[in-house]
Each structure stands twice: as C-alpha cells, then as structure tokens.
Short mmCIF file of C-alpha atoms in Angstrom, two decimals:
data_model
loop_
_atom_site.label_atom_id
_atom_site.label_comp_id
_atom_site.label_asym_id
_atom_site.label_seq_id
_atom_site.Cartn_x
_atom_site.Cartn_y
_atom_site.Cartn_z
CA MET A 1 0.00 0.00 0.00
CA PRO A 2 1.44 3.37 -0.90
CA LEU A 3 2.04 5.72 2.01
CA ASP A 4 -0.42 8.34 0.79
CA ALA A 5 -3.24 5.75 0.88
CA ILE A 6 -3.14 5.81 4.70
CA PRO A 7 -5.87 8.26 5.71
CA VAL A 8 -3.99 9.94 8.55
CA VAL A 9 -3.48 13.68 8.73
CA ALA A 10 -0.47 14.33 10.92
CA VAL A 11 -0.62 18.06 10.45
CA PRO A 12 -4.09 19.50 10.94
CA PRO A 13 -5.86 21.83 8.50
CA GLY A 14 -4.86 25.41 9.08
CA LEU A 15 -1.32 24.33 9.86
CA ARG A 16 -0.59 22.56 6.60
CA ALA A 17 2.10 23.89 4.34
CA GLY A 18 -0.29 25.34 1.76
CA GLU A 19 -2.76 26.94 4.15
CA LEU A 20 -2.87 30.18 6.09
CA SER A 21 -3.25 29.77 9.84
CA GLY A 22 -4.48 33.31 10.33
CA ASN A 23 -1.55 34.13 12.60
CA ALA A 24 0.41 36.24 10.14
CA PRO A 25 -1.75 39.42 9.92
CA ALA A 26 -1.31 40.05 13.66
CA LEU A 27 2.41 40.23 13.06
CA LEU A 28 2.02 43.28 10.81
CA ARG A 29 0.61 45.26 13.77
CA GLU A 30 3.44 44.09 16.00
CA ILE A 31 6.01 45.10 13.39
CA ALA A 32 4.34 48.51 13.03
CA GLU A 33 4.61 48.99 16.80
CA MET A 34 8.26 47.99 16.71
CA VAL A 35 8.95 50.49 13.91
CA ARG A 36 7.22 53.22 15.95
CA ARG A 37 9.53 52.41 18.86
CA LEU A 38 12.54 52.52 16.56
CA LEU A 39 11.53 56.00 15.41
CA SER A 40 10.69 57.42 18.83
CA GLU A 41 13.27 55.73 21.09
CA GLY A 42 15.79 54.39 18.60
CA GLU A 43 15.12 50.96 20.12
CA THR A 44 15.90 47.96 17.92
CA SER A 45 13.92 44.75 18.25
CA ALA A 46 13.33 41.42 16.56
CA ILE A 47 10.72 38.71 16.16
CA ASP A 48 11.80 35.07 16.20
CA LEU A 49 9.76 33.61 13.34
CA GLN A 50 10.51 30.05 14.37
CA ALA A 51 9.01 30.56 17.82
CA LEU A 52 5.59 31.29 16.30
CA PRO A 53 3.10 28.80 14.86
CA LEU A 54 3.45 29.98 11.26
CA THR A 55 2.98 27.79 8.21
CA PRO A 56 5.13 28.14 5.09
CA ALA A 57 2.07 29.79 3.52
CA ASP A 58 1.96 32.32 6.38
CA LEU A 59 5.62 33.15 5.85
CA GLU A 60 5.04 33.47 2.13
CA TRP A 61 2.10 35.82 2.77
CA LEU A 62 4.17 37.90 5.18
CA ARG A 63 7.05 38.08 2.71
CA GLU A 64 4.69 39.23 -0.03
CA GLN A 65 3.10 41.86 2.19
CA LEU A 66 6.41 43.27 3.36
CA GLY A 67 7.86 43.17 -0.15
CA GLU A 68 11.48 43.56 -1.21
CA GLY A 69 13.63 46.55 -0.41
CA GLU A 70 16.72 47.93 -2.05
CA ILE A 71 19.35 46.23 0.08
CA ALA A 72 20.14 42.53 0.27
CA VAL A 73 23.10 41.55 2.43
CA THR A 74 24.69 38.12 2.25
CA LEU A 75 26.78 36.93 5.16
CA ASN A 76 29.08 33.96 4.75
CA ALA A 77 29.70 32.66 8.25
CA ASP A 78 29.22 28.96 8.99
CA GLY A 79 26.73 28.78 6.13
CA GLU A 80 25.04 31.55 4.24
CA SER A 81 22.81 34.09 5.92
CA SER A 82 20.72 36.69 4.21
CA LEU A 83 19.75 40.02 5.75
CA ASN A 84 17.30 41.59 3.34
CA GLU A 85 15.57 44.90 3.69
CA THR A 86 11.85 44.74 3.05
CA ALA A 87 9.87 47.40 1.19
CA CYS A 88 9.37 48.95 4.62
CA PRO A 89 12.72 50.56 5.41
CA GLY A 90 13.96 49.58 8.85
CA VAL A 91 12.32 46.15 8.65
CA TRP A 92 14.79 43.38 7.79
CA TRP A 93 14.13 39.75 6.99
CA VAL A 94 17.04 37.78 8.48
CA THR A 95 17.54 34.11 7.54
CA HIS A 96 20.43 32.05 8.95
CA ARG A 97 21.43 28.87 7.16
CA ASN A 98 23.90 26.14 8.13
CA PRO A 99 26.67 25.00 5.77
CA LYS A 100 24.26 22.45 4.26
CA GLY A 101 21.81 25.21 3.34
CA ALA A 102 19.09 24.36 5.86
CA VAL A 103 17.44 27.27 7.68
CA VAL A 104 18.58 27.24 11.33
CA SER A 105 16.84 30.39 12.48
CA GLU A 106 14.76 33.17 10.99
CA PHE A 107 14.03 36.63 12.36
CA LEU A 108 12.31 39.86 11.47
CA GLU A 109 14.64 42.56 12.73
CA VAL A 110 13.59 46.16 13.15
CA ALA A 111 16.65 48.40 13.04
CA PHE A 112 18.25 51.10 10.88
CA VAL A 113 21.05 48.61 10.18
CA PRO A 114 20.95 44.98 11.41
CA GLU A 115 23.37 44.29 14.24
CA LEU A 116 25.27 41.63 12.29
CA VAL A 117 26.07 43.99 9.42
CA LYS A 118 27.89 46.51 11.59
CA ALA A 119 31.59 45.91 12.14
CA HIS A 120 32.53 45.47 15.81
CA GLN A 121 34.88 48.04 17.36
CA ASP A 122 37.42 45.33 18.32
CA ASP A 123 37.39 43.89 14.82
CA VAL A 124 37.99 47.35 13.33
CA VAL A 125 41.01 47.70 15.61
CA ILE A 126 42.35 44.40 14.27
CA GLY A 127 41.66 45.62 10.73
CA LEU A 128 43.63 48.80 11.40
CA GLU A 129 46.58 46.74 12.68
CA HIS A 130 46.46 44.75 9.48
CA LEU A 131 46.39 47.93 7.40
CA GLU A 132 49.39 49.30 9.29
CA LEU A 133 51.21 46.04 8.61
CA LEU A 134 50.46 46.43 4.89
CA ILE A 135 51.75 50.00 4.96
CA SER A 136 54.93 49.04 6.79
CA ASP A 137 55.58 46.41 4.14
CA LEU A 138 55.49 49.13 1.47
CA SER A 139 58.74 50.75 2.54
CA MET B 1 44.64 29.87 25.37
CA GLN B 2 44.48 33.05 27.44
CA GLY B 3 42.33 36.03 26.50
CA PRO B 4 38.66 36.35 25.78
CA LEU B 5 36.82 33.38 24.32
CA ILE B 6 36.24 35.26 21.08
CA GLU B 7 40.02 35.38 20.48
CA THR B 8 40.33 31.68 21.13
CA LEU B 9 37.58 31.06 18.62
CA ALA B 10 39.14 33.48 16.13
CA ARG B 11 42.31 31.41 16.17
CA GLN B 12 40.17 28.44 15.17
CA GLY B 13 38.77 30.38 12.25
CA VAL B 14 35.48 31.40 13.89
CA THR B 15 34.66 35.04 13.19
CA ARG B 16 32.67 37.27 15.49
CA ARG B 17 29.71 37.25 13.12
CA THR B 18 29.75 33.44 12.96
CA PHE B 19 29.66 33.44 16.73
CA MET B 20 26.84 35.99 16.89
CA LYS B 21 24.86 33.95 14.39
CA PHE B 22 25.41 30.85 16.54
CA CYS B 23 24.18 32.71 19.62
CA ALA B 24 21.09 34.01 17.80
CA THR B 25 20.23 30.48 16.73
CA LEU B 26 20.98 29.08 20.19
CA ALA B 27 18.71 31.71 21.76
CA SER B 28 15.97 30.78 19.31
CA ALA B 29 16.38 27.10 20.20
CA MET B 30 16.26 27.99 23.90
CA ALA B 31 12.98 29.86 23.30
CA LEU B 32 14.62 33.07 24.56
CA PRO B 33 13.68 36.46 23.13
CA PRO B 34 15.84 37.45 20.12
CA SER B 35 17.51 40.18 22.19
CA ALA B 36 18.93 37.45 24.44
CA GLY B 37 21.01 36.16 21.55
CA ARG B 38 22.92 39.43 21.36
CA ALA B 39 23.34 39.67 25.12
CA MET B 40 24.62 36.11 25.15
CA ALA B 41 27.06 36.77 22.33
CA GLU B 42 28.47 39.82 24.13
CA ALA B 43 28.83 38.07 27.47
CA MET B 44 30.25 34.90 25.98
CA ALA B 45 32.66 36.72 23.64
CA ALA B 46 34.06 38.73 26.52
CA ALA B 47 34.24 35.79 28.92
CA PRO B 48 37.84 34.87 29.60
CA ALA B 49 38.78 31.57 28.06
CA ALA B 50 40.38 29.36 30.67
CA SER B 51 44.15 29.03 30.55
CA LYS B 52 43.53 25.30 30.46
CA ARG B 53 40.57 23.46 29.05
CA PRO B 54 38.11 22.89 31.91
CA SER B 55 37.99 19.27 32.96
CA VAL B 56 34.70 17.40 32.65
CA ILE B 57 34.15 14.03 34.29
CA TRP B 58 31.13 12.03 33.20
CA LEU B 59 30.02 9.20 35.49
CA PRO B 60 27.51 6.65 34.20
CA PHE B 61 25.57 4.87 36.95
CA GLN B 62 22.36 2.85 36.74
CA GLU B 63 21.42 3.96 33.22
CA CYS B 64 20.76 2.80 29.67
CA THR B 65 23.26 5.05 27.81
CA GLY B 66 20.30 6.77 26.11
CA CYS B 67 21.53 10.17 27.37
CA THR B 68 24.93 9.59 25.76
CA GLU B 69 23.19 8.47 22.58
CA SER B 70 21.23 11.71 22.62
CA ILE B 71 24.18 14.06 23.08
CA THR B 72 26.30 12.35 20.44
CA ARG B 73 23.47 13.03 17.99
CA SER B 74 23.57 16.75 18.49
CA HIS B 75 22.70 18.02 15.03
CA SER B 76 24.55 21.26 14.64
CA PRO B 77 27.98 19.97 15.55
CA THR B 78 30.13 22.55 13.83
CA LEU B 79 30.01 25.31 16.40
CA GLU B 80 28.88 23.30 19.37
CA GLY B 81 31.80 21.07 18.53
CA LEU B 82 34.09 24.07 18.74
CA ILE B 83 32.65 25.02 22.10
CA PHE B 84 33.38 21.47 23.16
CA ASP B 85 36.92 21.75 21.92
CA VAL B 86 37.15 24.16 24.80
CA ILE B 87 36.54 21.40 27.35
CA SER B 88 38.53 18.33 28.21
CA LEU B 89 36.31 15.28 28.66
CA ASP B 90 38.57 13.27 30.95
CA TYR B 91 36.34 10.34 31.79
CA GLN B 92 33.36 8.94 29.86
CA GLU B 93 33.28 5.16 29.78
CA THR B 94 31.36 4.88 26.54
CA LEU B 95 33.36 7.42 24.54
CA MET B 96 36.87 7.11 25.96
CA ALA B 97 39.48 4.91 24.33
CA ALA B 98 40.93 3.71 27.64
CA ALA B 99 39.36 0.84 29.56
CA GLY B 100 39.78 -0.95 32.86
CA HIS B 101 42.66 0.24 35.06
CA GLN B 102 43.72 2.88 32.53
CA ALA B 103 40.26 4.45 32.58
CA GLU B 104 40.19 4.54 36.38
CA GLU B 105 43.68 6.06 36.39
CA ALA B 106 42.48 8.78 34.01
CA LEU B 107 39.60 9.51 36.39
CA HIS B 108 41.82 9.85 39.43
CA ALA B 109 44.46 11.85 37.57
CA ALA B 110 41.79 14.32 36.36
CA MET B 111 40.32 14.58 39.86
CA ALA B 112 43.71 15.28 41.42
CA ALA B 113 44.79 17.78 38.76
CA ASN B 114 41.55 19.78 38.79
CA ASP B 115 40.49 19.46 42.41
CA GLY B 116 37.58 21.79 43.17
CA LYS B 117 37.31 22.93 39.56
CA TYR B 118 36.01 20.12 37.39
CA LEU B 119 32.44 19.78 36.17
CA LEU B 120 30.85 16.48 37.07
CA ILE B 121 28.17 15.05 34.79
CA VAL B 122 26.17 12.13 36.13
CA ASP B 123 23.75 10.02 34.15
CA GLY B 124 21.81 7.21 35.76
CA SER B 125 20.38 6.74 39.24
CA ILE B 126 22.26 5.51 42.30
CA PRO B 127 21.03 2.21 43.77
CA LEU B 128 21.22 2.02 47.56
CA GLY B 129 19.78 -1.50 47.99
CA LEU B 130 22.13 -4.35 49.09
CA ASP B 131 24.76 -1.75 50.02
CA GLY B 132 24.83 -0.52 46.44
CA ALA B 133 25.74 -3.91 44.97
CA TYR B 134 23.27 -3.49 42.09
CA SER B 135 25.64 -1.24 40.16
CA CYS B 136 29.40 -1.14 40.64
CA ILE B 137 32.33 0.21 38.65
CA ALA B 138 35.89 -0.97 39.31
CA GLY B 139 34.73 -2.79 42.43
CA LYS B 140 33.15 0.28 43.99
CA SER B 141 29.46 0.96 44.43
CA ASN B 142 28.01 3.93 42.57
CA LEU B 143 27.27 5.56 45.92
CA GLU B 144 30.93 5.40 46.93
CA THR B 145 32.11 6.66 43.53
CA LEU B 146 29.63 9.55 43.49
CA LYS B 147 30.58 10.75 46.97
CA GLU B 148 34.28 10.49 46.15
CA VAL B 149 34.11 12.31 42.80
CA ALA B 150 31.53 14.91 43.89
CA LYS B 151 33.83 16.09 46.68
CA GLY B 152 36.17 17.91 44.30
CA ALA B 153 33.57 19.05 41.74
CA ALA B 154 32.74 22.72 41.10
CA ALA B 155 29.21 21.78 40.09
CA ILE B 156 27.23 18.70 39.17
CA VAL B 157 25.01 18.21 36.13
CA ALA B 158 22.41 15.49 36.69
CA MET B 159 21.86 14.38 33.11
CA GLY B 160 18.54 12.70 32.32
CA SER B 161 15.59 11.80 34.49
CA CYS B 162 17.41 8.95 36.30
CA ALA B 163 20.17 11.17 37.68
CA ALA B 164 17.74 14.06 38.26
CA TYR B 165 14.86 12.18 39.94
CA GLY B 166 15.68 8.46 40.01
CA GLY B 167 13.86 7.87 36.72
CA LEU B 168 12.89 4.39 35.54
CA PRO B 169 14.96 2.49 38.16
CA HIS B 170 13.18 4.53 40.85
CA ALA B 171 9.74 3.47 39.53
CA ASN B 172 7.52 1.56 41.90
CA PRO B 173 8.46 -0.89 43.49
CA ASN B 174 12.04 0.36 43.03
CA PRO B 175 13.77 -3.01 43.52
CA THR B 176 17.30 -1.56 43.65
CA GLY B 177 16.51 1.33 45.99
CA ALA B 178 17.46 3.85 43.27
CA VAL B 179 17.74 7.52 44.19
CA SER B 180 18.76 10.74 42.43
CA VAL B 181 22.02 12.67 42.70
CA SER B 182 20.36 15.42 44.77
CA ASP B 183 19.14 12.79 47.27
CA ILE B 184 22.78 12.10 48.14
CA ILE B 185 24.83 15.21 47.45
CA LYS B 186 23.67 18.23 49.43
CA ASP B 187 26.67 20.56 49.45
CA LYS B 188 27.30 21.20 45.73
CA PRO B 189 25.38 23.18 43.13
CA ILE B 190 23.35 20.67 41.13
CA ILE B 191 21.62 21.35 37.84
CA ASN B 192 19.02 18.88 36.64
CA ILE B 193 18.62 18.24 32.91
CA PRO B 194 15.75 15.77 32.97
CA GLY B 195 14.26 13.99 30.00
CA CYS B 196 14.35 10.40 28.87
CA PRO B 197 16.65 11.28 27.20
CA PRO B 198 17.14 15.07 27.39
CA ILE B 199 17.15 17.05 24.13
CA PRO B 200 20.74 17.34 22.77
CA THR B 201 20.49 21.12 22.33
CA VAL B 202 19.43 21.43 25.97
CA ILE B 203 22.49 19.47 27.08
CA THR B 204 24.91 21.46 24.95
CA GLY B 205 23.17 24.76 25.75
CA VAL B 206 23.53 24.24 29.50
CA LEU B 207 27.15 23.16 29.17
CA ALA B 208 27.93 26.14 26.93
CA HIS B 209 26.35 28.40 29.55
CA PHE B 210 28.43 26.95 32.38
CA LEU B 211 31.64 27.04 30.38
CA THR B 212 31.22 30.59 29.13
CA PHE B 213 29.64 32.31 32.12
CA GLY B 214 31.24 30.05 34.72
CA SER B 215 27.93 29.83 36.55
CA LEU B 216 24.76 27.79 36.37
CA PRO B 217 21.77 29.24 34.50
CA GLU B 218 18.64 30.23 36.42
CA LEU B 219 16.86 27.14 37.74
CA ASP B 220 13.26 26.31 38.57
CA LYS B 221 12.11 24.54 41.73
CA HIS B 222 13.03 21.15 40.29
CA GLY B 223 16.57 22.38 39.63
CA ARG B 224 15.98 22.66 35.87
CA PRO B 225 17.26 25.54 33.71
CA LYS B 226 14.32 27.88 33.13
CA ALA B 227 15.46 28.68 29.60
CA PHE B 228 14.46 25.22 28.41
CA TYR B 229 11.98 24.11 31.04
CA GLY B 230 10.13 27.40 31.47
CA GLU B 231 6.98 26.50 29.57
CA THR B 232 4.81 23.43 29.27
CA ILE B 233 4.69 21.27 26.18
CA HIS B 234 0.98 22.15 25.99
CA ASP B 235 1.60 25.91 25.89
CA ARG B 236 3.88 25.56 22.89
CA CYS B 237 2.06 22.69 21.18
CA TYR B 238 0.95 23.19 17.60
CA ARG B 239 -2.17 21.12 18.42
CA ARG B 240 -3.15 23.55 21.18
CA PRO B 241 -5.86 25.29 19.06
CA PHE B 242 -7.80 22.00 18.97
CA TYR B 243 -7.69 21.76 22.73
CA ASP B 244 -9.14 25.23 22.94
CA GLN B 245 -11.86 24.25 20.46
CA GLY B 246 -12.64 21.06 22.40
CA LYS B 247 -11.60 18.82 19.49
CA PHE B 248 -10.00 15.63 20.83
CA ALA B 249 -8.81 12.34 19.37
CA LYS B 250 -10.59 9.57 21.29
CA THR B 251 -8.57 6.61 20.05
CA PHE B 252 -5.40 6.31 18.01
CA ASP B 253 -7.17 5.69 14.72
CA ASP B 254 -10.42 7.58 14.88
CA GLN B 255 -11.32 10.53 12.69
CA GLY B 256 -10.06 12.97 15.35
CA ALA B 257 -6.62 11.32 15.35
CA ARG B 258 -6.59 11.41 11.56
CA ASN B 259 -7.44 15.09 11.65
CA GLY B 260 -4.55 15.73 14.00
CA TRP B 261 -6.69 16.89 16.94
CA CYS B 262 -5.54 17.27 20.54
CA LEU B 263 -4.25 14.09 22.25
CA PHE B 264 -5.29 15.15 25.77
CA GLU B 265 -7.85 12.36 26.16
CA LEU B 266 -5.34 9.77 24.95
CA GLY B 267 -3.22 10.55 27.98
CA CYS B 268 -0.99 13.36 26.72
CA LYS B 269 0.94 14.81 29.70
CA GLY B 270 1.76 18.00 27.80
CA PRO B 271 -0.20 20.29 30.13
CA VAL B 272 1.91 19.38 33.19
CA THR B 273 5.25 18.72 31.49
CA TYR B 274 7.94 21.36 31.28
CA ASN B 275 10.32 20.77 28.37
CA ALA B 276 11.32 22.25 25.01
CA CYS B 277 10.28 19.41 22.66
CA ALA B 278 7.48 21.44 21.05
CA THR B 279 9.91 24.13 19.88
CA VAL B 280 13.33 22.46 19.62
CA LYS B 281 11.91 19.13 18.38
CA TRP B 282 14.03 16.01 17.81
CA ASN B 283 16.37 14.58 15.20
CA GLY B 284 17.57 17.94 13.95
CA GLY B 285 14.14 19.55 14.14
CA THR B 286 12.44 16.79 12.13
CA SER B 287 9.55 15.97 14.44
CA TRP B 288 8.58 15.22 18.04
CA PRO B 289 6.27 12.74 19.78
CA VAL B 290 3.05 14.77 19.51
CA GLU B 291 3.72 15.51 15.84
CA SER B 292 4.11 11.75 15.33
CA GLY B 293 0.62 11.26 16.77
CA HIS B 294 1.46 10.12 20.31
CA GLY B 295 0.83 12.06 23.49
CA CYS B 296 3.65 13.38 25.66
CA LEU B 297 4.77 10.89 28.34
CA GLY B 298 5.95 13.65 30.65
CA CYS B 299 9.49 12.25 30.77
CA SER B 300 11.07 15.43 32.17
CA GLU B 301 8.84 15.42 35.27
CA PRO B 302 9.64 13.60 38.52
CA ASP B 303 8.21 10.06 38.79
CA PHE B 304 6.70 10.08 35.31
CA TRP B 305 6.62 6.27 35.27
CA ASP B 306 4.26 6.25 38.21
CA ALA B 307 2.06 9.16 37.19
CA GLY B 308 -1.03 7.04 36.68
CA GLY B 309 -0.53 5.62 33.19
CA PHE B 310 0.69 6.94 29.86
CA TYR B 311 -2.72 6.49 28.21
CA LYS B 312 -4.90 7.85 30.97
CA ALA B 313 -6.09 11.40 30.48
CA LEU B 314 -4.81 13.76 33.16
CA SER B 315 -8.44 14.33 34.07
CA MET B 316 -9.44 10.65 34.28
CA PRO B 317 -12.11 10.66 37.00
CA ALA B 318 -11.30 7.11 38.11
CA ASP B 319 -8.29 8.25 40.13
CA PRO B 320 -8.91 11.74 41.49
CA LEU B 321 -6.43 11.40 44.36
CA LYS B 322 -3.53 10.65 42.10
CA LEU B 323 -4.43 13.58 39.92
CA ALA B 324 -4.53 15.86 42.95
CA ALA B 325 -1.07 14.61 43.91
CA LYS B 326 0.19 15.23 40.40
CA ALA B 327 -1.29 18.72 40.36
CA ALA B 328 0.44 19.47 43.66
CA VAL B 329 3.73 18.21 42.28
CA VAL B 330 3.64 20.60 39.37
CA GLY B 331 3.00 23.53 41.69
CA ALA B 332 2.86 26.59 39.51
CA ALA B 333 0.93 24.72 36.85
CA ALA B 334 -1.57 23.36 39.33
CA GLY B 335 -4.12 26.08 38.68
CA VAL B 336 -3.89 25.49 34.97
CA ALA B 337 -4.13 21.72 35.41
CA VAL B 338 -7.25 22.04 37.53
CA SER B 339 -9.00 24.09 34.90
CA PHE B 340 -8.07 21.43 32.35
CA VAL B 341 -9.60 18.84 34.64
CA ASN B 342 -12.90 20.61 34.80
CA ARG B 343 -13.10 21.27 31.11
CA GLY B 344 -11.98 17.83 30.07
CA LYS B 345 -13.72 15.83 32.78
CA LYS B 346 -17.03 15.30 31.09
CA SER B 347 -15.70 14.10 27.76
CA ALA B 348 -12.92 12.06 29.39
CA ALA B 349 -15.47 10.27 31.57
CA LYS B 350 -17.53 9.55 28.50
CA SER B 351 -14.63 8.10 26.59
CA ALA B 352 -13.50 6.04 29.58
CA HIS B 353 -16.83 4.30 29.61
CA GLU B 354 -17.18 3.83 25.91
CA THR B 355 -13.82 2.58 24.69
CA THR B 356 -11.89 -0.41 25.85
CA THR B 357 -8.86 0.48 23.75
CA LEU B 358 -7.29 2.72 26.37
CA ALA B 359 -7.83 0.18 29.12
CA ASP B 360 -6.21 -2.45 26.94
CA LEU B 361 -3.18 -0.29 26.46
CA GLU B 362 -2.84 0.07 30.20
CA LYS B 363 -2.46 -3.68 30.73
#
C-alpha cells in the first residue's frame, strides 16, 4: 500500500504547508509597533519567526506583504545568511542557514542597520593593525 | 589559550559574526527572546577563556546510555563542537578509548589535577539497595564513587531523568533502591537536565552556559534551567488550538486522530510537562512525539513512570487522588491543570466508559 493511501493527517488543517493559519496578519501590527519604537526611542527589536506557529504559507504571505527593499546583504559565516531589507525601510528579513543550506533560524529585525552587518569596534582595531602592517611592508 | 573566548575562537577560524549567528540560533532554540542572543554573544565573547581546558568528568551509573546516545546526535555539531573543543572530557566510559585500570587512572588523575574545579556530569540513578551492589564500577558501588568524585567538583550536572529524579529504576516498586544525585549530594550546586533522554540542544546549551559564564543558568524549583523548562509542552504545542476548540482524538485511529486533533484524552501529559520538545523538536528539528501522533509521556517530570498511566487522560475521573497529587507536584501549573480537569472531565469520563482500547493499552 502506498504511504499516501493511509488516511492519517499528521498536520491539521490550518497548519498545513499550503494553508494560512491566520496568525500572520497580527504580526504586521506588532512590526508597526516595533517600527514606531525605533523611530521614537531608537530601540531595535526582533521577532523570532521560528518561535511562532506559522505555516510556510503564512511566511510566504508575510514576505509578499512586506515586499522587497533595495538592500540585500549576504553573510558567509558557517553557512550563508541573508539580511534583506523589506519594502518597509527599517524592517529586515534575516535568515540564517547552516553549511548544508538548511534554515537554522529566521528573524524579522527592526533596526536602521541589522546588528550583524555593523563591524565590531574590536574587529575594526584588528583591521587597522592589518592595514598598518600592509603600509609598513610598502617601505 | 588566554584572553577572551572570542580570540580563542578566532584562532580556530570562527569570526565574530559566525559566533553571533550561533548565539542568535541558540537563543531561538532555547525559546529566549531574540535580544537574548545578542546579550549572550556579548557576554560569551568577553568571557575569559580558561588558561587550560576545563575538565569534565562524566560518570555513568544505573542507566541505559540513552543520554549519551542523545548528546552524540547533536545536530549542529560545527560550532557546538568548537565550544566542546574548549573542554577536556577526561572520563566517559562509553566514549573514551581507555578501559579498565587505565580508565580509572584517568579519572583519578583528572580529579587530582583539577580538584575543586572540574564539572561532574552524572547520568543514571544511584542504587542504595544491598549496600549498592546493584551497580558497581571498578569494584566500587556507585554511591561510593559519586561521593568520592563529587567532593572535588565545582558543580554537578544530573543528566537525564534517572540522575535528576531516580527515573525508571526509581519506579515503583524500586527493587534496587534507586535515588537521584540530589538525594545524596547536598553541598554542591546541582543542575538537573531531565528527560528520557534530554534534548541534545538542551544538554549542549547548558554546558555552553556553564563554560562561558562560569555559573549555572537560572533554575526552577526542580533544579531545571528555566530557559528550556520554562513553559509546558501544551503551551507551545501546535495542536493547542484544537484543545481550545474542544476537538479531541478519542482513540489512536479515529477521525479525530486522523485530523490531528488534541491528544489530551489519549493521555498526553503535555499540560503538566515542562520541556522544550514542542519548539526544539528532535532529530535535527524533524519531528517530536506529539507531531508523530502520540501524546507526551511527561518524561522530564519527577516520577513520570508512576504518574497514573501513559494512556490515561490527566483528568481521568477514576483516580482523582492521584491527579490531585500530580497537580500538587507541578506547583505553579496546578491552577492550569485544575482548569483542564474541569473542562476535560465530562468528555474524558464519557470516553473512559465507551472505549476499551485505552484500558487495553494500560495492561
């Protein structure tokens, strides 16, 4: 008997891949609130998309609603990560993948620039040392 | 290996951003708010790496090696592996190459060299019956070994339900007189990581916390880290909407089960069980018991083997005293559990009278 002949639904309707659970629209209001806080207090925040009961269809819907912005950042660190601005500036769709390409975590980050994109002070210091080494090699 | 951890990692080719990404993912797995990932990355990056790799001694007592099986199947090994390069696992019977006298020598050498500083991991319960003769290593009872090794430990991790609460060996009638680590050791910090077995990410997350912050994470009243055991399975369950709608599977192959409805009436212990299965899942995030169609057994709660039956609904009216005891055990959740009882009582009573399937399963 083929597997699909067994009449068992492991994932209930409303949580199946192709169906909307109705949980996504509420997120738009939360994001709007987060953006307001960013504007008034300069406070950055994030939503862990994997901690919420969202179906692939919900995520797709959310992605469509938020649209694509002008900036797409790719980070190569233990697998590829993408930090893409949505059509709403200040709202970033952050997806972390492992070296095999599987999504390990996914966030909506509200910030002027995502934290990961900024260079850390200590790393800049190391970069400067490297530059000075390059310059000293010139002479 | 002096200097902050981040420098140690940098020498191994791990950049700051890789590390921050790891922390963000770890925070997500630990069901912490996203901001915790950044805080964790900052604290961990700045934490001084030890001048010597901290020694870890792992003692297996009356156990089935399921906990070791679980941790060796940790699915994101790349960075967790690196974190573990930072420790020195000096004694672990199953994983170490040495055996017999050599293994025991390694144990005593590690204890002497790291007195007062090593981390002791225990899996398995400690049998007290027949003067501990039920489980011995190198001619010593587990009780003797535990007392001896615990003396010089900085902290003890009780890995799995057996070490944390006595587990399966402790189940009624407890023929070997099995007890937990905390029943014996009273003067050391003990962290319980219950589960049968515990989730690999939980094990590695707690160890990473201890190794980077040098302290134990915040614990609940059962000695469990709140980060992983802060919410019930039920609260995070994807089938929760069906509970709220009163849609329950009554047997394992009825229409409700096929529709993926709530497994409460089939004995799911999700409402009184604190663990991270519903979010972290198993086998690299593939699935977890409830997603496979079976209720939660409550394996991370004390005495889950004796909690009245895996296939009896929490609200089963036949045994109200036991339920009351269970509700008292879970303390903070008691109020919640009682409201479940009232709401589920009527339908559970009905199903108890109508089906023989559940009773059969109990035999």
